Tab-separated table of C-alpha atoms and ligand atoms in Angstrom:
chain	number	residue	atom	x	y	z
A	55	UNK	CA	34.206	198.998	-44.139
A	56	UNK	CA	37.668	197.941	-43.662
A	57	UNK	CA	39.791	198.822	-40.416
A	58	UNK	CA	43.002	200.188	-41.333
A	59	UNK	CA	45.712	201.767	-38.453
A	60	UNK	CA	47.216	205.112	-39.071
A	61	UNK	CA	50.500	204.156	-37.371
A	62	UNK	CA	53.914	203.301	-37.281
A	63	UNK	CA	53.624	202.266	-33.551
A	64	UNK	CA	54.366	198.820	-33.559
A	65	UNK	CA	52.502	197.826	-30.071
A	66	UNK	CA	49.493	199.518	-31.217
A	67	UNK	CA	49.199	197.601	-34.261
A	68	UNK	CA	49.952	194.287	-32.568
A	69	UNK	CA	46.770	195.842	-30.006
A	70	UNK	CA	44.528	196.345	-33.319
A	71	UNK	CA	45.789	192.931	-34.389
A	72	UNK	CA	45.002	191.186	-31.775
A	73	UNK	CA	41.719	192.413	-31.300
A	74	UNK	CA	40.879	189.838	-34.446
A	75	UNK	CA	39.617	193.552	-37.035
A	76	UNK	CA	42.772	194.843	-38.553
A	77	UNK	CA	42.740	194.712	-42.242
A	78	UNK	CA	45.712	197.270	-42.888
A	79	UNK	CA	48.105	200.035	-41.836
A	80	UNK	CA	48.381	203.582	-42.724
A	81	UNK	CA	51.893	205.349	-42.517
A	82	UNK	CA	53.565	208.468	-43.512
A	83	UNK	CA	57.063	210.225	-42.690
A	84	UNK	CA	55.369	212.414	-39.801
A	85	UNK	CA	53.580	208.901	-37.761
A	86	UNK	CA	57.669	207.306	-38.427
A	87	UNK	CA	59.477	210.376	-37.214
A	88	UNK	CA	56.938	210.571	-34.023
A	89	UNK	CA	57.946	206.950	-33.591
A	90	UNK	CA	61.953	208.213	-33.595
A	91	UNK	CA	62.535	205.947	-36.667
A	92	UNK	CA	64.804	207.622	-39.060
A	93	UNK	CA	67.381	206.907	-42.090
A	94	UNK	CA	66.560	204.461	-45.207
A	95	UNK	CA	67.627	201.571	-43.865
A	96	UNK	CA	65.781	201.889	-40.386
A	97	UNK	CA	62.816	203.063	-41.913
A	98	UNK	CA	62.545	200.434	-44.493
A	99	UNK	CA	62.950	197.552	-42.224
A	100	UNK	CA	60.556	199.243	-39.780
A	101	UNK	CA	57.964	198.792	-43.429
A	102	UNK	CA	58.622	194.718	-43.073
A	103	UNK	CA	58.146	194.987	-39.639
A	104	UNK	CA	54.966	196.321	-39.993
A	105	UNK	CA	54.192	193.679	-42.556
A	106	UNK	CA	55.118	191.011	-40.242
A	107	UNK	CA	52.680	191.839	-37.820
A	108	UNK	CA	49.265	192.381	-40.540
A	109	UNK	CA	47.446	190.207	-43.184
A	110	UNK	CA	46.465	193.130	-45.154
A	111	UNK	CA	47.657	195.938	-47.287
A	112	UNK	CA	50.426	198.749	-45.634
A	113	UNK	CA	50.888	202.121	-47.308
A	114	UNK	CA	54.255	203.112	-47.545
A	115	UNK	CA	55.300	206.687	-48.486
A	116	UNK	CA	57.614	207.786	-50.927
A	117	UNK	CA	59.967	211.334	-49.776
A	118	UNK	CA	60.179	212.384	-53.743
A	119	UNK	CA	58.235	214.639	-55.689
A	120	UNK	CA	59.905	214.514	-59.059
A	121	UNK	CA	58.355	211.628	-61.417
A	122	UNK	CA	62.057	210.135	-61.654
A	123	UNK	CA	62.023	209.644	-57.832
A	124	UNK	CA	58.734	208.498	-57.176
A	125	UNK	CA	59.637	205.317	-59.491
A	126	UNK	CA	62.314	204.601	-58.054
A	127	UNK	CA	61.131	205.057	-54.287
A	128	UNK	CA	58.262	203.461	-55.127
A	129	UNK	CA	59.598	200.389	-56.586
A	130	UNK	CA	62.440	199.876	-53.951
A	131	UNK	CA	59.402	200.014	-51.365
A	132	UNK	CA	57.690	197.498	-53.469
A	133	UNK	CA	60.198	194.939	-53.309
A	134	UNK	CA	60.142	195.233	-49.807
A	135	UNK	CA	56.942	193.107	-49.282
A	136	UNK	CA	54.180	191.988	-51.303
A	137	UNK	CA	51.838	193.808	-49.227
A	138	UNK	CA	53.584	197.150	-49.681
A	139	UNK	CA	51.327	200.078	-50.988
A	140	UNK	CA	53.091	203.000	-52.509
A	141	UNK	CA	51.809	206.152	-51.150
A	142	UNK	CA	52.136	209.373	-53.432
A	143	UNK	CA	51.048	212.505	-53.097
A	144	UNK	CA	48.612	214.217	-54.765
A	145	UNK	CA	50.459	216.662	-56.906
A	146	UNK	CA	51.189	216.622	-60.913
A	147	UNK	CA	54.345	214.034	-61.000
A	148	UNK	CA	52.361	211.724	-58.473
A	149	UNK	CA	49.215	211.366	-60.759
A	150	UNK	CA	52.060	210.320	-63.140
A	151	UNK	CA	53.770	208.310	-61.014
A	152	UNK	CA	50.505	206.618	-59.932
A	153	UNK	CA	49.242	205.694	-63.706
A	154	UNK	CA	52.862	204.180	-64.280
A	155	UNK	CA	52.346	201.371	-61.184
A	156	UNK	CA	48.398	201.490	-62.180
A	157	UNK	CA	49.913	200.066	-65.473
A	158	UNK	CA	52.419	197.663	-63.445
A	159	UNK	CA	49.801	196.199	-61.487
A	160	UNK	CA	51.408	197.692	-58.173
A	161	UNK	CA	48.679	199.008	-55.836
A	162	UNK	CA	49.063	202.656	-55.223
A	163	UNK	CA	47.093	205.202	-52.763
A	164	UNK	CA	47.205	208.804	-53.417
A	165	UNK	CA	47.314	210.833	-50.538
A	166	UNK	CA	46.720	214.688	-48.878
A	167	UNK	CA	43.766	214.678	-51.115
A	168	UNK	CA	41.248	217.610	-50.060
A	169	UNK	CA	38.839	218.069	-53.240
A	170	UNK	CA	36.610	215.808	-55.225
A	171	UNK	CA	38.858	217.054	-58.180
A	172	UNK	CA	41.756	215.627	-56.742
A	173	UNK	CA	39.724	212.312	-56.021
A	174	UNK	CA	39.029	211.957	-59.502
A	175	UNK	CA	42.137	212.350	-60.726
A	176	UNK	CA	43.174	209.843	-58.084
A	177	UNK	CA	40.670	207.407	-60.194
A	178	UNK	CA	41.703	207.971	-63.389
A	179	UNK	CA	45.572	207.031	-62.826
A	180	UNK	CA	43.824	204.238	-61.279
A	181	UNK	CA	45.193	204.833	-57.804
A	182	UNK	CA	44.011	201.778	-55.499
A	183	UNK	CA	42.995	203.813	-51.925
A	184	UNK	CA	42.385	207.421	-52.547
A	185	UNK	CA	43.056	209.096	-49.356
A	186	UNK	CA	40.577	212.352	-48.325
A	187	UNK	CA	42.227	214.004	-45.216
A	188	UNK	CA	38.964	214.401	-42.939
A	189	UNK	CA	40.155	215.804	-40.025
A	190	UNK	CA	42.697	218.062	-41.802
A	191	UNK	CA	39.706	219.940	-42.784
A	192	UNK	CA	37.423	220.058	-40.534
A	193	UNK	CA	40.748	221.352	-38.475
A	194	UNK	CA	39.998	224.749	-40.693
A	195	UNK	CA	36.479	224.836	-39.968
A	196	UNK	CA	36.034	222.648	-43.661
A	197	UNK	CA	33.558	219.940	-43.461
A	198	UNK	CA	35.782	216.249	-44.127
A	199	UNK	CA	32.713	214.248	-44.048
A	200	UNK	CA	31.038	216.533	-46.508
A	201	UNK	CA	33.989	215.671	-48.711
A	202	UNK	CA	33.657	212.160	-48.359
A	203	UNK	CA	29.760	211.830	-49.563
A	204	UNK	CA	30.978	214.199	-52.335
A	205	UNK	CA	33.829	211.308	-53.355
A	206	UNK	CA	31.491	208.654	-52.827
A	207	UNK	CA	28.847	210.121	-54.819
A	208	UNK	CA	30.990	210.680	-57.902
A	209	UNK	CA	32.873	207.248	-57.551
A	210	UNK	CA	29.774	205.401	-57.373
A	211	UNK	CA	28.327	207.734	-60.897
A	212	UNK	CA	30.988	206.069	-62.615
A	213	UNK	CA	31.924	203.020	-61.054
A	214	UNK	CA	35.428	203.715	-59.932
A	215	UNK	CA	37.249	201.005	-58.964
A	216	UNK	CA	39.244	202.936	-56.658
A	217	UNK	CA	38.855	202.378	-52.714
A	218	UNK	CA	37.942	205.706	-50.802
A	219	UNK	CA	40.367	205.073	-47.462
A	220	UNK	CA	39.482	207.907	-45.316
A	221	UNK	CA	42.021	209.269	-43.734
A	222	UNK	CA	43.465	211.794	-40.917
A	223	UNK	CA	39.964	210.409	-38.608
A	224	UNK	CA	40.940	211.572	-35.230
A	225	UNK	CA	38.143	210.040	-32.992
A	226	UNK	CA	35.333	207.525	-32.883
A	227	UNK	CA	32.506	209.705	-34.288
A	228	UNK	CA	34.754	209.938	-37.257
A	229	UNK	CA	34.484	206.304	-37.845
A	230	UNK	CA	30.988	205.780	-37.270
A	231	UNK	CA	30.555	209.209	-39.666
A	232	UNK	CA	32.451	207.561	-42.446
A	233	UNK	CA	30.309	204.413	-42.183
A	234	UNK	CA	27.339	205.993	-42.534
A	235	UNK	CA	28.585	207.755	-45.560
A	236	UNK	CA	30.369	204.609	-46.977
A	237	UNK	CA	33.937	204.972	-47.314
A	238	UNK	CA	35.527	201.360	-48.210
A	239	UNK	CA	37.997	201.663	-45.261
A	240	UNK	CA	38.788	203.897	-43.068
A	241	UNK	CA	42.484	204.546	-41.064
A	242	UNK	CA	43.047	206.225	-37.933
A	243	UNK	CA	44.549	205.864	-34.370
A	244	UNK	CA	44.023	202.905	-32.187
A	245	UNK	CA	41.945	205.231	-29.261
A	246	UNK	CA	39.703	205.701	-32.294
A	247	UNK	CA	39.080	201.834	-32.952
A	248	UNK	CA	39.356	201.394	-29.115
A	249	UNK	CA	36.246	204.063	-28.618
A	250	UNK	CA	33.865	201.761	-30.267
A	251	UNK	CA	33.836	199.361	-27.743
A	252	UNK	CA	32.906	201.982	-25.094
A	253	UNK	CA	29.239	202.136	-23.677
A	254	UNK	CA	28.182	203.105	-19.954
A	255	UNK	CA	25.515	200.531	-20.358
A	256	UNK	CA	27.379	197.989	-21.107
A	257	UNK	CA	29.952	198.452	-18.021
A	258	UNK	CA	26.937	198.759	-16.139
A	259	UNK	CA	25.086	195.499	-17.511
A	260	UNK	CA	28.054	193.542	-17.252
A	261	UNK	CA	28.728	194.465	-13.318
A	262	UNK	CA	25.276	193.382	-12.646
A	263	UNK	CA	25.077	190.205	-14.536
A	264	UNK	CA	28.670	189.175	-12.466
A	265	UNK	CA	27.501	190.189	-9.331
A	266	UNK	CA	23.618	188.496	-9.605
A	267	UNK	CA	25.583	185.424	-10.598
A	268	UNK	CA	27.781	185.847	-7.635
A	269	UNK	CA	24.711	185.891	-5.221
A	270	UNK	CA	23.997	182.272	-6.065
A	271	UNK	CA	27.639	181.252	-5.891
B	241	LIG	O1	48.180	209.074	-42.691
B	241	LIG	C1	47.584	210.239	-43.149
B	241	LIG	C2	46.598	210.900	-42.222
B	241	LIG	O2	45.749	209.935	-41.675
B	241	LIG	C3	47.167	211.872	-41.242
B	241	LIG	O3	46.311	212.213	-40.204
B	241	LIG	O4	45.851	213.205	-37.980
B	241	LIG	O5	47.984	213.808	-39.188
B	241	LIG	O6	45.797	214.650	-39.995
B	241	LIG	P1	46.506	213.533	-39.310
């Protein structure tokens, strides 16, 4: 499963970086705004930015909702960096919008997907990362993980081509939930990356191993 960051926070990226497992970032107008990074210009160099830092893929999302402006959103993002992803929403002009760069060879990941209808639309335009919002659902007492087996399921009864990127994971169980179920990546915060390190045991192992050294030092 790949390790994508649902960010625009440029230290915590370098963190997830750093740590050697990053394979991609996750961004959308709310994660930029919390980050105070507003206006075209700002915004799309804060995009590069983001590029700078990662190997792999970064979703970028476009503001329009007409056909007309998705293109053109999408293909000024694009240019930006070779490991741009245009993010469109899930709605009747972004299916469109996502068969015309399906066509172009420009990787594409549909997002605020909820159903396995939507997913399968996502497929059929060809949409690289189809993003199921998890948490968004199991915030109204839905069940995201149930979602997820349903995607995978139907992907895999067809072959799909198209990457399930599980999205809007809020904690660690998420993760290891997704894994189990077999999304091809999954994106969310860096305390949710960060929690799989944690085990009391291991704290507890390593404090004796040091200090039973130490006694012969
Ligand atoms: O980037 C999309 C998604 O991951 C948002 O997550 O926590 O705002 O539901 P959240």
């Amino acid at each position: 499963m790949k390790f994508f960051i649902d960010t625009a926070n440029l230290e915590h990226i370098k963190e997830a970086q750093d740590l050697g497992i990053l394979d991609g970032v996750t961004t959308n107008p709310s994660l930029m705004a919390k980050e105070g990074i507003t206006g075209k210009e700002n915004i799309m160099s804060h995009y590069k930015a983001i590029c700078e830092i990662v190997d792999g893929d970064v979703s970028a999302e476009v503001i329009a909702t007409d056909l007309e402006g998705m293109i053109r959103e999408g293909e000024e993002l694009a240019a930006l960096h070779e490991q741009i992803v245009i993010k469109l929403p899930m709605i009747k002009d972004g299916v469109k919008a996502c068969t015309y760069f399906s066509n172009k060879g420009v990787k594409t990941n549909v997002t605020l997907v909820f159903s396995p209808g939507q997913a399968i639309l996502a497929a059929k335009a060809g949409a690289t990362y189809v993003s199921p919002f998890l948490g968004r659902l199991d915030d109204i007492s839905s069940d995201g993980m149930g979602l997820l087996s349903e995607i995978r399921l139907i992907y895999d009864n067809y072959g799909f081509n198209t990457q399930i990127l599980a999205a809007s994971i809020r904690h660690t169980m998420h993760v290891i939930d997704c894994a189990r179920i077999g999304a091809d990546v999954m994106t969310g915060p860096l305390h949710s990356i960060l929690g799989l390190l944690k085990h009391p045991l291991t704290d507890i192992g390593l404090e004796k191993f040091l200090a039973d050294h130490n006694k012969g030092n």
